[in-house]
XYZ file of C-alpha atoms in Angstrom:
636
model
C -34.744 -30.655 8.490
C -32.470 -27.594 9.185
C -32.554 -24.328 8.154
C -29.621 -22.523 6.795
C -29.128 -18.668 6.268
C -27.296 -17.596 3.234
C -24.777 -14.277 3.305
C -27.971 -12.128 1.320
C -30.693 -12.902 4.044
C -32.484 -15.883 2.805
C -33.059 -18.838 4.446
C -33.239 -22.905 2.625
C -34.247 -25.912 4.712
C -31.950 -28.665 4.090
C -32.240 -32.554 5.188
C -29.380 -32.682 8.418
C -26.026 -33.970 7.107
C -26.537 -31.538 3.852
C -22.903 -30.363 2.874
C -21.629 -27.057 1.839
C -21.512 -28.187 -1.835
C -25.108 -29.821 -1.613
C -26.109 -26.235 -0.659
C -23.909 -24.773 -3.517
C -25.279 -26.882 -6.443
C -29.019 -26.171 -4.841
C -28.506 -22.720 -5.656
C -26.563 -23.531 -8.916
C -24.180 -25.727 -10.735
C -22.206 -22.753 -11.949
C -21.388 -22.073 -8.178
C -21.106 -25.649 -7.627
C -18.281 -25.533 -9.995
C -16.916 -22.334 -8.135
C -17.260 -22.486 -5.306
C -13.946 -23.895 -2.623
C -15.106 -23.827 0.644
C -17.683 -22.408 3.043
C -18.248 -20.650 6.423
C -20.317 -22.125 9.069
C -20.898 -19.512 11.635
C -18.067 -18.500 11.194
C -15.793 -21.128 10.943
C -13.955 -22.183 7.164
C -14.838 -25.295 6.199
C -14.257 -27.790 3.453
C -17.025 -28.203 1.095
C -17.473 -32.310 2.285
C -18.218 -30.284 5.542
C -22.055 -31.949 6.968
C -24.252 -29.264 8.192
C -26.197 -30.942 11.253
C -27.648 -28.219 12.860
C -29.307 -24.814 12.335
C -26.533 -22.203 10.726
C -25.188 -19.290 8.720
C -22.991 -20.260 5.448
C -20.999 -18.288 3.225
C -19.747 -19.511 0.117
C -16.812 -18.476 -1.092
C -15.063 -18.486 -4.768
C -11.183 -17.545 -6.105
C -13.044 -13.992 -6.191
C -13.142 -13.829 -2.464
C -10.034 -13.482 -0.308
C -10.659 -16.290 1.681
C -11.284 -18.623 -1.201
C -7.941 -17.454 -2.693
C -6.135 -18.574 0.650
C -7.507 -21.702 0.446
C -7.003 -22.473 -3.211
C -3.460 -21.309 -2.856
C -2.823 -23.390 0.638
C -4.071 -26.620 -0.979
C -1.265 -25.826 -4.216
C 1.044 -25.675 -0.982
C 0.266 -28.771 -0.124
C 0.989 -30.281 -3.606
C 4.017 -28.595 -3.724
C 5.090 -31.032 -0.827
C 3.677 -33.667 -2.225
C 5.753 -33.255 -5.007
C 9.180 -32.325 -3.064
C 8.617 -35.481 -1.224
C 8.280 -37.547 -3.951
C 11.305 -36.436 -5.701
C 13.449 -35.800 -2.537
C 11.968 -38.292 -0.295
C 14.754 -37.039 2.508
C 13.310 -33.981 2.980
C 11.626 -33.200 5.769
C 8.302 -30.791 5.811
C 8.049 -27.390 7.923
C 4.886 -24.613 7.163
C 2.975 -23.882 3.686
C 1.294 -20.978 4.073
C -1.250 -19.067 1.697
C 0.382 -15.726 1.127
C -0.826 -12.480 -0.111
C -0.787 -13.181 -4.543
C 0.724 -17.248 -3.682
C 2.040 -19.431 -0.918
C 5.023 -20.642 0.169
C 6.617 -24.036 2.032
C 9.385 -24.607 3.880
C 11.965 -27.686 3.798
C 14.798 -28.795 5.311
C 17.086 -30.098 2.585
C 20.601 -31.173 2.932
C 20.985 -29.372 0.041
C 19.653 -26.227 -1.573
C 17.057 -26.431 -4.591
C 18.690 -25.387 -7.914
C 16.988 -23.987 -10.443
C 16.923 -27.558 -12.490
C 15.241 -29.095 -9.286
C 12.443 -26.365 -9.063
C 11.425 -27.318 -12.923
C 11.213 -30.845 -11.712
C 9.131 -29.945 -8.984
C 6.763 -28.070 -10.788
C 6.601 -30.468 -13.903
C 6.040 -32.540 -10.798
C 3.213 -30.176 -9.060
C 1.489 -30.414 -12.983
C 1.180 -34.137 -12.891
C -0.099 -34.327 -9.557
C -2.738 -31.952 -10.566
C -3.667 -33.981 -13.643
C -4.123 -36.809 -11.213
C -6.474 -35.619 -9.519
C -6.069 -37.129 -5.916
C -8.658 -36.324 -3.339
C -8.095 -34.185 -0.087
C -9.386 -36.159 2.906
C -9.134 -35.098 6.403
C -8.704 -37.074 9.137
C -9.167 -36.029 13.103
C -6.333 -37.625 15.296
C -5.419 -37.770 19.129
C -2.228 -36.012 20.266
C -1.180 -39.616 20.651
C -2.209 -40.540 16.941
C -0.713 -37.544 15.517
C 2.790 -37.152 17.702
C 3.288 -41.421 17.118
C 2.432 -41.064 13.141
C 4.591 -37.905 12.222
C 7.438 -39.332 14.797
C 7.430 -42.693 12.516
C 8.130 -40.831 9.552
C 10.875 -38.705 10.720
C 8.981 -35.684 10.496
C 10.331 -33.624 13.524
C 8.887 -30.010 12.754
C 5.812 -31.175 12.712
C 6.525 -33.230 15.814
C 7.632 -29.879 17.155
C 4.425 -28.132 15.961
C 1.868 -30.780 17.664
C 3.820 -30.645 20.813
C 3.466 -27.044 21.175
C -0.823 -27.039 20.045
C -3.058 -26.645 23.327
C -4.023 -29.452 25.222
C -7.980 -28.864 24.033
C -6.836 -28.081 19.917
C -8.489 -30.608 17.600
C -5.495 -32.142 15.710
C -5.838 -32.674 12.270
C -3.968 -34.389 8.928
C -4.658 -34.018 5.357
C -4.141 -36.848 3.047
C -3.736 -37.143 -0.978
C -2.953 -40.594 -2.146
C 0.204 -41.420 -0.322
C 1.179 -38.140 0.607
C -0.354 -36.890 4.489
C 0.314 -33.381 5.791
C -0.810 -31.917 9.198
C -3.169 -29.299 8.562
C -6.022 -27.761 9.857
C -7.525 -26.880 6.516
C -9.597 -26.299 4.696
C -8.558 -27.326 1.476
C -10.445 -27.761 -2.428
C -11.986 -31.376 -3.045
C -9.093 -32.226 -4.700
C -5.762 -31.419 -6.625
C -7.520 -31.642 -10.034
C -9.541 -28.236 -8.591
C -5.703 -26.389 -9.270
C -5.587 -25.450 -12.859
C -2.973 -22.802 -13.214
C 0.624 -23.113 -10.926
C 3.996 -21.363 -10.665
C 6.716 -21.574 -8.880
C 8.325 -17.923 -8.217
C 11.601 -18.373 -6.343
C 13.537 -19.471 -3.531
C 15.120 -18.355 -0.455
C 16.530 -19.161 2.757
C 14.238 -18.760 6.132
C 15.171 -19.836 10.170
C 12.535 -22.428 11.246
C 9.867 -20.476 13.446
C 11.550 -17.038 12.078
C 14.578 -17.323 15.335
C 18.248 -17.070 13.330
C 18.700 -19.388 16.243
C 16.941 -22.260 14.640
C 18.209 -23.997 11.114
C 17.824 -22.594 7.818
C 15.274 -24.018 5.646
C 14.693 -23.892 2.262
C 11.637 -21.852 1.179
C 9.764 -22.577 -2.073
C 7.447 -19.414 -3.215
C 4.425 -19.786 -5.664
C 1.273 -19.112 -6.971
C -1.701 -21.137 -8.582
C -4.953 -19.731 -10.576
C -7.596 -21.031 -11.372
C -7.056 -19.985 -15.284
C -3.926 -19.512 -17.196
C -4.655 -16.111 -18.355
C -5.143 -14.858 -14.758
C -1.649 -16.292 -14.179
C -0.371 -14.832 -16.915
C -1.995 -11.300 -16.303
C 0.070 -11.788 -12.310
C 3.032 -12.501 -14.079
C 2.906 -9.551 -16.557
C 1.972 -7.304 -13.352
C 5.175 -8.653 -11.944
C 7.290 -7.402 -14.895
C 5.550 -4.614 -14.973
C 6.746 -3.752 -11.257
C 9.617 -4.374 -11.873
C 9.850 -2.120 -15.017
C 8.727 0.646 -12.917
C 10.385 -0.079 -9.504
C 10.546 3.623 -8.449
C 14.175 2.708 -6.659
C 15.409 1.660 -10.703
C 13.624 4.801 -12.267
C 14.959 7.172 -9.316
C 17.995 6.369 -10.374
C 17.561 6.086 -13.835
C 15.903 9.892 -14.323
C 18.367 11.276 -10.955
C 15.473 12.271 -8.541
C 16.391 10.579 -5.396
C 19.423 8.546 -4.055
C 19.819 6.064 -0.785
C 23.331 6.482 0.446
C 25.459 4.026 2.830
C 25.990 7.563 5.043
C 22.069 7.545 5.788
C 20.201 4.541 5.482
C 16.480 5.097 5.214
C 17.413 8.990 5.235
C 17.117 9.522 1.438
C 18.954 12.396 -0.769
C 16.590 14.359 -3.441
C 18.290 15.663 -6.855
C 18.009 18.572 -9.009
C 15.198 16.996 -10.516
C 13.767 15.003 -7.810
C 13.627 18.572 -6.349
C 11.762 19.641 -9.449
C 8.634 16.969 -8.766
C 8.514 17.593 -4.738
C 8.596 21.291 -5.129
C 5.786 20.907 -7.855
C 3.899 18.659 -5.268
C 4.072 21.140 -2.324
C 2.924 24.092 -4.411
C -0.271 22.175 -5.423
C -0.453 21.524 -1.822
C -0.332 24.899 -0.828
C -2.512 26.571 -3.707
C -5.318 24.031 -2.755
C -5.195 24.702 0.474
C -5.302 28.426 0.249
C -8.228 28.004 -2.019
C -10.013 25.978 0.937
C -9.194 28.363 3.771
C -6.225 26.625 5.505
C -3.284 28.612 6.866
C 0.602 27.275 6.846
C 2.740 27.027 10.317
C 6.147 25.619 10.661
C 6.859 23.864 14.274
C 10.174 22.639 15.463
C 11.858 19.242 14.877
C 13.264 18.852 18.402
C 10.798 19.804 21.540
C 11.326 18.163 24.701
C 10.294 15.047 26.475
C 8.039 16.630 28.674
C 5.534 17.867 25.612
C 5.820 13.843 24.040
C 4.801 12.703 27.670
C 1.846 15.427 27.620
C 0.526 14.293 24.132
C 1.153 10.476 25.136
C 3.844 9.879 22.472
C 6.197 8.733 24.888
C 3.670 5.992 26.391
C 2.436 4.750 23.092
C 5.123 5.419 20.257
C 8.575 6.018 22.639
C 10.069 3.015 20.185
C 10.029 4.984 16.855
C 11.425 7.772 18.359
C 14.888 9.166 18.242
C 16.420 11.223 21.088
C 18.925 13.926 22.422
C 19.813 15.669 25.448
C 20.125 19.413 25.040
C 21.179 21.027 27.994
C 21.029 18.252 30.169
C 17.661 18.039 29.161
C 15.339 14.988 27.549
C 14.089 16.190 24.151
C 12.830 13.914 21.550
C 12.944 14.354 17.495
C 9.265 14.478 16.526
C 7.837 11.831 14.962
C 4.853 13.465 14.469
C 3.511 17.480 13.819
C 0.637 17.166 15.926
C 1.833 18.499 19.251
C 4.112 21.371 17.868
C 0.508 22.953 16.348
C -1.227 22.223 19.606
C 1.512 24.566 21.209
C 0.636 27.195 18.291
C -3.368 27.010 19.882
C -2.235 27.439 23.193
C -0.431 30.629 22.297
C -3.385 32.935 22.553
C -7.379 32.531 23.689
C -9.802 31.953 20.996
C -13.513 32.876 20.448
C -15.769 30.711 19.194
C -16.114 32.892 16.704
C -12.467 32.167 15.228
C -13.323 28.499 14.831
C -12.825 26.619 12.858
C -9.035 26.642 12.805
C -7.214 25.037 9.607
C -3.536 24.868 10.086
C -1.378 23.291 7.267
C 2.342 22.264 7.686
C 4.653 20.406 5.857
C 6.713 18.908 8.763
C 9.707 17.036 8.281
C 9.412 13.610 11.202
C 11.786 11.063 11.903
C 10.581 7.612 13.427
C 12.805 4.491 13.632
C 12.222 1.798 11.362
C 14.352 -1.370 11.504
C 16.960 -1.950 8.522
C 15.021 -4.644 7.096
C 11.596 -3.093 6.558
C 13.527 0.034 4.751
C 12.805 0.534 0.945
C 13.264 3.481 -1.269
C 11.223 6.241 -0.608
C 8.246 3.874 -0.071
C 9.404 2.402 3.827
C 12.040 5.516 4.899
C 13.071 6.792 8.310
C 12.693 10.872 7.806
C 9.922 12.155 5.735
C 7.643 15.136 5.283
C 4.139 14.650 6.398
C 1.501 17.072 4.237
C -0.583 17.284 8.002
C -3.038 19.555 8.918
C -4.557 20.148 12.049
C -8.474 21.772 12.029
C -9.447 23.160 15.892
C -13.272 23.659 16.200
C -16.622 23.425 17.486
C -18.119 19.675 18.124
C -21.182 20.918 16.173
C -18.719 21.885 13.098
C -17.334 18.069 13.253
C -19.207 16.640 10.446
C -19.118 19.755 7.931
C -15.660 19.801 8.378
C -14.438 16.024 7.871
C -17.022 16.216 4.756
C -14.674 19.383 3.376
C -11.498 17.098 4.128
C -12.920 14.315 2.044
C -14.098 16.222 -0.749
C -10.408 17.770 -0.651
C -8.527 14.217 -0.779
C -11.202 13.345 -3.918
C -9.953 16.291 -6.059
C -5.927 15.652 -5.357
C -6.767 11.950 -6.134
C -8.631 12.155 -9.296
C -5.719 15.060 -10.378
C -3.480 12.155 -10.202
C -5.973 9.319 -11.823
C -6.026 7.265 -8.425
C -8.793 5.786 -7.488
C -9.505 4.693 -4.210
C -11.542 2.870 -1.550
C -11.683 3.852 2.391
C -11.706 2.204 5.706
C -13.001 3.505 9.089
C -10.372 1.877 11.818
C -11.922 1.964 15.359
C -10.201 1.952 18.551
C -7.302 -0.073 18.830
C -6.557 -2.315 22.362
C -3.217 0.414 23.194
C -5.095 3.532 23.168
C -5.904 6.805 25.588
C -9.438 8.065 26.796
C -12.681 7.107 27.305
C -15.593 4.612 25.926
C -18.207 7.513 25.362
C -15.154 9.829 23.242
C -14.755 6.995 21.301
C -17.871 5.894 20.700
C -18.881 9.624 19.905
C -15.643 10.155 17.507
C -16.323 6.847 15.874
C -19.738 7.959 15.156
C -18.704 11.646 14.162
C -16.712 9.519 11.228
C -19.424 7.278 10.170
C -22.161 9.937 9.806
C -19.810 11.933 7.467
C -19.099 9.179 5.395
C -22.818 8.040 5.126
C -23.818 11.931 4.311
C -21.338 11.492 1.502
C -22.809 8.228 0.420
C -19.456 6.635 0.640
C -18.862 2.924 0.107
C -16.319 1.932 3.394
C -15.495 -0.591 5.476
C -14.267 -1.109 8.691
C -11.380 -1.981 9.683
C -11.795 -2.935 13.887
C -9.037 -2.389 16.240
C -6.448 0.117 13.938
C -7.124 3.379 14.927
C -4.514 5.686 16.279
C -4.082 5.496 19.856
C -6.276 8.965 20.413
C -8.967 8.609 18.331
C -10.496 6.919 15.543
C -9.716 7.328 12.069
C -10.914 7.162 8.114
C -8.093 5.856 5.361
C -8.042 6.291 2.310
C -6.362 3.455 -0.108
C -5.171 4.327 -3.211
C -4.977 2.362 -6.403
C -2.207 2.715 -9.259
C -2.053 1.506 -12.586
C -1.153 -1.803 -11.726
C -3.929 -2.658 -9.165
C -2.070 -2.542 -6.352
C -3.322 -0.148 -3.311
C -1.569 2.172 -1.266
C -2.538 3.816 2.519
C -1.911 7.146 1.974
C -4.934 9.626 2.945
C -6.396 9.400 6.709
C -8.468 11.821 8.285
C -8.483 10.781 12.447
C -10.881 12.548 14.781
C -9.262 13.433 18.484
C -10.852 13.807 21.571
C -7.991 13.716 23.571
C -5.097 15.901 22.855
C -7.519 18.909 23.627
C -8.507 17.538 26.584
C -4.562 16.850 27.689
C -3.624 19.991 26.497
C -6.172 21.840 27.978
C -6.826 23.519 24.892
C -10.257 25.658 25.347
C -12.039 28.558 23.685
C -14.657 31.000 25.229
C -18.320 29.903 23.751
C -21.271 32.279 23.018
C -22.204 32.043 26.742
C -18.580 33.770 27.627
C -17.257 30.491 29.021
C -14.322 28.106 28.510
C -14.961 24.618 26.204
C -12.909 22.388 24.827
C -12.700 21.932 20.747
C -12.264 19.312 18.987
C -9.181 17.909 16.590
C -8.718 16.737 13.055
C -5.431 15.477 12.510
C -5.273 14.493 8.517
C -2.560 14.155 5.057
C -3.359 13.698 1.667
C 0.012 12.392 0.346
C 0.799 10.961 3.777
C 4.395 11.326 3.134
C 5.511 13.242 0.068
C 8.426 11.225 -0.227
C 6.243 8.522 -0.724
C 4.102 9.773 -2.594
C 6.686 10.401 -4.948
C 7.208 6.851 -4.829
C 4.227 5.429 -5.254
C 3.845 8.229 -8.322
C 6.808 7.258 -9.826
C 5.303 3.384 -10.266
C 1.887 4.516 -11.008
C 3.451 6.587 -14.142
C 6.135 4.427 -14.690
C 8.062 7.655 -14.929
C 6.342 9.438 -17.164
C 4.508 12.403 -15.242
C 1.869 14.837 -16.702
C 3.539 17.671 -18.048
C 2.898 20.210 -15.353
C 5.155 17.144 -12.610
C 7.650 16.490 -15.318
C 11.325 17.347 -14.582
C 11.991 18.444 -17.758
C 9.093 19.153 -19.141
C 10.213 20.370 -23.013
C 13.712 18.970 -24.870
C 14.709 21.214 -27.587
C 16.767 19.241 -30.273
C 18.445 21.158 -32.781
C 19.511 18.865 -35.907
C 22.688 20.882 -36.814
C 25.255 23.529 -35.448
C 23.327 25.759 -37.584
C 19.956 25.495 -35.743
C 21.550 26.299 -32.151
C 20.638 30.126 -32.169
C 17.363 29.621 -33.189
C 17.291 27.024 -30.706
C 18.104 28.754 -28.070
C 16.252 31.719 -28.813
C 13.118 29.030 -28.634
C 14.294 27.927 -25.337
C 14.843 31.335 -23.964
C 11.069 32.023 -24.752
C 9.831 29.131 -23.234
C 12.566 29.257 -19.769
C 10.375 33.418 -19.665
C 7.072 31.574 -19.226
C 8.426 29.035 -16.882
C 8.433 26.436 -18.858
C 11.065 23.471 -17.953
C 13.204 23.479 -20.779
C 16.614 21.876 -21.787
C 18.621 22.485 -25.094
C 20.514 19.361 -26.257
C 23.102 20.829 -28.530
C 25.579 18.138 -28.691
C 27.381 16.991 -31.752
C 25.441 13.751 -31.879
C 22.518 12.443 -34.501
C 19.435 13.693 -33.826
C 18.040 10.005 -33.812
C 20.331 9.679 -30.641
C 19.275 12.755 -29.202
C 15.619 11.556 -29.763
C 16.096 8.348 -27.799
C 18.016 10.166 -24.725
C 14.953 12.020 -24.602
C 12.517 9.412 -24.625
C 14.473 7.361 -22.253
C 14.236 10.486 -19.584
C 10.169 10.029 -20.349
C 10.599 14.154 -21.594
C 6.904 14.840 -22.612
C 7.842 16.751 -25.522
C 10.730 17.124 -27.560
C 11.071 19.888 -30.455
C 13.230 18.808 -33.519
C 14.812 21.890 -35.193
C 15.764 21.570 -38.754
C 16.152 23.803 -41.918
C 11.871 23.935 -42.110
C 11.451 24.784 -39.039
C 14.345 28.015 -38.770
C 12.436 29.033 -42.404
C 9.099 29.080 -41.513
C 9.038 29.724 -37.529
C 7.649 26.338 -36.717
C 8.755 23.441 -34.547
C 8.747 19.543 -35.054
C 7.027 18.027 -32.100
C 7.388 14.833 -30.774
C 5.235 14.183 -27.828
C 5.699 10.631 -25.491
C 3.355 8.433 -25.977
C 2.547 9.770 -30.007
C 5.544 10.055 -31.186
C 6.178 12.551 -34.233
C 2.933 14.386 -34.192
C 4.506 16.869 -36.949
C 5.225 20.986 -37.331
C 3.551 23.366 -35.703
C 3.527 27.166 -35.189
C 5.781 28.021 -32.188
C 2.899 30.076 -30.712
C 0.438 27.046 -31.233
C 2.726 24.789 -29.242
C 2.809 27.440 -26.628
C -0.758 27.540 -26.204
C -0.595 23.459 -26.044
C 2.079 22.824 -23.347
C 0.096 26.002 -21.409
C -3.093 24.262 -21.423
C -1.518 20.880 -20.413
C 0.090 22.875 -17.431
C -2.962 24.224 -16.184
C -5.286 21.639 -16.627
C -2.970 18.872 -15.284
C -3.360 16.680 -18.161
C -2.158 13.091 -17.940
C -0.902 11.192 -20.910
């Protein structure tokens, strides 16, 4: 007998040669129907898999990521199976699992059309409905080089060649159709309910523009249609509110062929960041923080104090002023180091929260541009807190009850990692260990849910994320908090203790938006456009129905403009139906539809988004609404 420990503790005693999905349908045949594939300390395995020996087993389902990858990588392989049955010329390169699908590459003397992928999927469907086994077989180098080499297969040829001498070599096969594969993979192609294919591109073998272009097949597979169709819908829906289209669309923000990745903010693009930085700043006041400005150009001797030019010198941009190295910064945090070292503190004036909105450049390659979410200058929201080791914990506990309230004003939810040290970073074991721990404790005071995330914290200390998560389900970095050790100590930053003598304090470096231009972005998707009231460009659209209506129109929008409301008159000699759809396509949270009525009895027609016609109101009553939706934030 053996004894196997389950993910939640508890151990079962099995007879030896047990597999994975004997274990499942022990515990029960709803998670024998489930479940894809296990983890025997620590390895993925195929649920055939024979347990021989004492071990640990997880089980995962399409709810966990890795049972996603290998659902998806096992539709991958059916995709092949069906491009080699219709194209039998083609030869086979890599079919990855993907984040949301998979893809495969082929080398085609032709490229797919559109007609051909239908066929392959109709294809992919019938294979399915087959439902042909996956069964893996261990070969030699020998074995595998001679068998792919005697079907003309020469990338995977290419691929053994290049495994280590010691790598276990193995092949997949489903009826007449073999594939070289480590695995795992479901039972068998009947497991794959649910398929798509997405699109098609071109991609160099191995990624090297020096190699040939292969064709590239993107999908995805569920395991029920209406989780397919809810991924499709999402899909749409991104599109619909791709904030690059809606930029455009409502003229926030444009990318022009003068600045690549430098981007250009409108009128009313100005409107929404300008809204964003005075929330900023009135928050901050409120929590005792205090705004600096620091310079975009210092020299390269500061960059090689703070370690910047060790660790980050390749997204950095640089200049020579007289005769001199100087870099742009890519970062704030040195320039408010240099504010600290201006003057000795006290103890007593810790701690020190410093707020600036600095604009940094870092260099991004062409490629990985996009919008406002992937840009090349932005404006980071950073603060920097000096103070005491013993204030650590109060303070990173004020930070995250700070990012809470700006995310739930925006109706983000969001989940957080702690990232430890990574392998490139500065100082010692014992600082990290004792930042690290700093972190953790605040997080577990808070009774926060986290996890950790090994390896991907900055280069001088460790740090907490926070991942936000818009209306379509998709998350977003934004939020980190990172806890440094070391830029005090390379600064020599000090401050003179109750015993009159010098000690080093400790750094928070931290943003809520991260970057505001991309916050704007990832805004812009989450509403689709349509921001609360108090964001809105134009937050109130005035429509008068005739020439007749204009002055008391415009007295109306005088009234509002003296209470700073955002206001625009449409007086144009066009139907008021017309005017009404302009307005809705600019996602203007109310519009005000002047008429005979309303001139007569001092009242205004109000649409609002969302409602539509929600019908005449006293002038002062809509007042007091659009007030209240300003100062409370409201989202609708």
């Amino acid at each position: 007998m053996i004894k196997v420990t389950l993910k939640d503790g508890s151990i079962r005693e099995y007879p030896a040669g047990t597999t994975v999905l004997d274990v499942a349908k022990s515990i029960s045949q709803g998670l024998a129907r489930e479940v894809l594939a296990g983890k025997i300390n620590g390895k993925i395995v195929d649920l055939e898999y024979p347990i021989n020996e004492d071990a640990t087993l997880e089980l995962f389902t399409f709810n966990d990521e890795e049972g996603k990858k290998v659902y998806r990588h096992s539709t991958a392989h059916v995709l092949a199976q069906a491009v080699k049955r219709l194209f039998p010329g083609a030869k086979l390169a890599i079919g990855p699992a993907i984040q949301d699908g998979y893809y495969y590459d082929f080398d085609v003397e032709q490229p797919f059309t559109p007609a051909q992928i239908e066929q392959i999927e109709k294809e992919m469907d019938r294979i399915i409905k087959e439902d042909i086994p996956f069964k893996r077989v261990e070969l030699s180098r020998e074995e595998a080089l001679e068998h792919f080499k005697k079907q003309g297969e020469i990338y995977k040829v290419e691929l053994i060649t290049d495994l280590p001498e010691d790598a276990v070599i193995s092949c997949y096969h489903q009826g007449d159709f073999n594939d070289l594969c480590a695995g795992p993979h479901v039972p068998s192609t009947g497991k794959l309910k649910s398929i798509k294919l997405m699109s098609i591109a071109g991609a160099y073998w191995r990624g090297s523009e020096k190699n040939k272009m292969l064709q590239r097949i993107y999908g995805t597979s569920f395991p029920k249609k209406a989780l397919l169709d809810e991924h499709l819908f999402r899909i749409e829906e991104a599109k619909r509110r791709d904030h690059r289209k809606l930029g455009h669309e409502l003229d926030l923000f444009s990318i022009q062929e003068e600045g690549p990745g430098f981007p250009f903010f409108h009128p009313k693009g100005m409107v929404l960041r300008n809204e964003l930085e005075n929330f900023w700043r009135g928050e901050h006041k409120k929590r005792g923080y205090q705004e600096i400005r620091t310079p975009i150009i210092l020299n390269r001797g500061l960059w090689e104090q703070s370690g910047h030019w060790d660790h980050y010198k390749e997204n950095m941009y640089f200049t020579k002023i007289d005769e001199g190295d100087y870099a742009v910064k890519p970062m704030n945090c040195p320039g408010s180091i240099l504010v600290y070292r201006t003057k000795m503190h006290s103890y007593r004036d810790l701690p020190l929260r410093w707020g600036e909105l600095g604009l940094v450049h870092r260099h991004e390659l062409s490629g990985a541009l996009h919008g406002l979410m992937r840009v090349r200058c932005f404006t980071q929201d950073d603060a920097h807190i000096f103070m005491l080791p013993s204030q650590i914990k109060d303070e990173i506990i004020g930070v995250i009850d700070l990012f809470d309230y700006f995310y739930n004003t925006f109706g983000l939810s969001y989940h957080v990692e702690l990232s430890t040290r990574p392998e490139k970073s500065m100082g010692s074991d014992e600082m990290w260990e004792t930042a690290t721990n700093s972190l953790r404790d605040a997080l577990e005071a808070k009774k926060m849910d986290y996890t950790v995330n090994e390896g991907d914290g900055a280069f001088y200390g460790p740090k907490i994320d926070f991942h936000l998560t818009d209306s379509l389900g998709r998350t977003w970095q934004c939020g980190t908090i990172q806890l440094d050790f070391q830029m005090p100590e390379k600064f020599e930053l000090t401050y003179v203790g109750e015993d009159g003598q010098k000690h080093r304090p400790v750094m928070i470096h931290r943003v809520v938006f991260g970057s505001i231009e991309r916050f704007i972005g990832i805004l812009t998707e989450h509403f689709a456009g349509a921001f609360p009231v108090w964001l809105a460009p134009v937050q109130v659209k005035v429509l008068p129905i005739t020439d007749k209506h204009h002055e008391y129109a415009k007295e109306l929008v005088k009234r509002l403009n003296d209470l700073d409301v955002r206001v625009e008159l449409d007086a144009r000699n066009e139907k008021i139906n017309y005017k009404i759809r302009e307005a809705q396509t600019q996602k203007v949270p109310y519009m005000l539809v002047i008429g005979d009525r309303e001139m007569e009895q001092g009242t205004v027609a109000v649409r609002q988004r969302g409602k539509g016609d929600i019908g005449a109101i006293a002038v002062e009553e809509f007042i007091k609404k659009i007030e209240e939706d300003i100062k409370s934030k409201a989202i609708f």
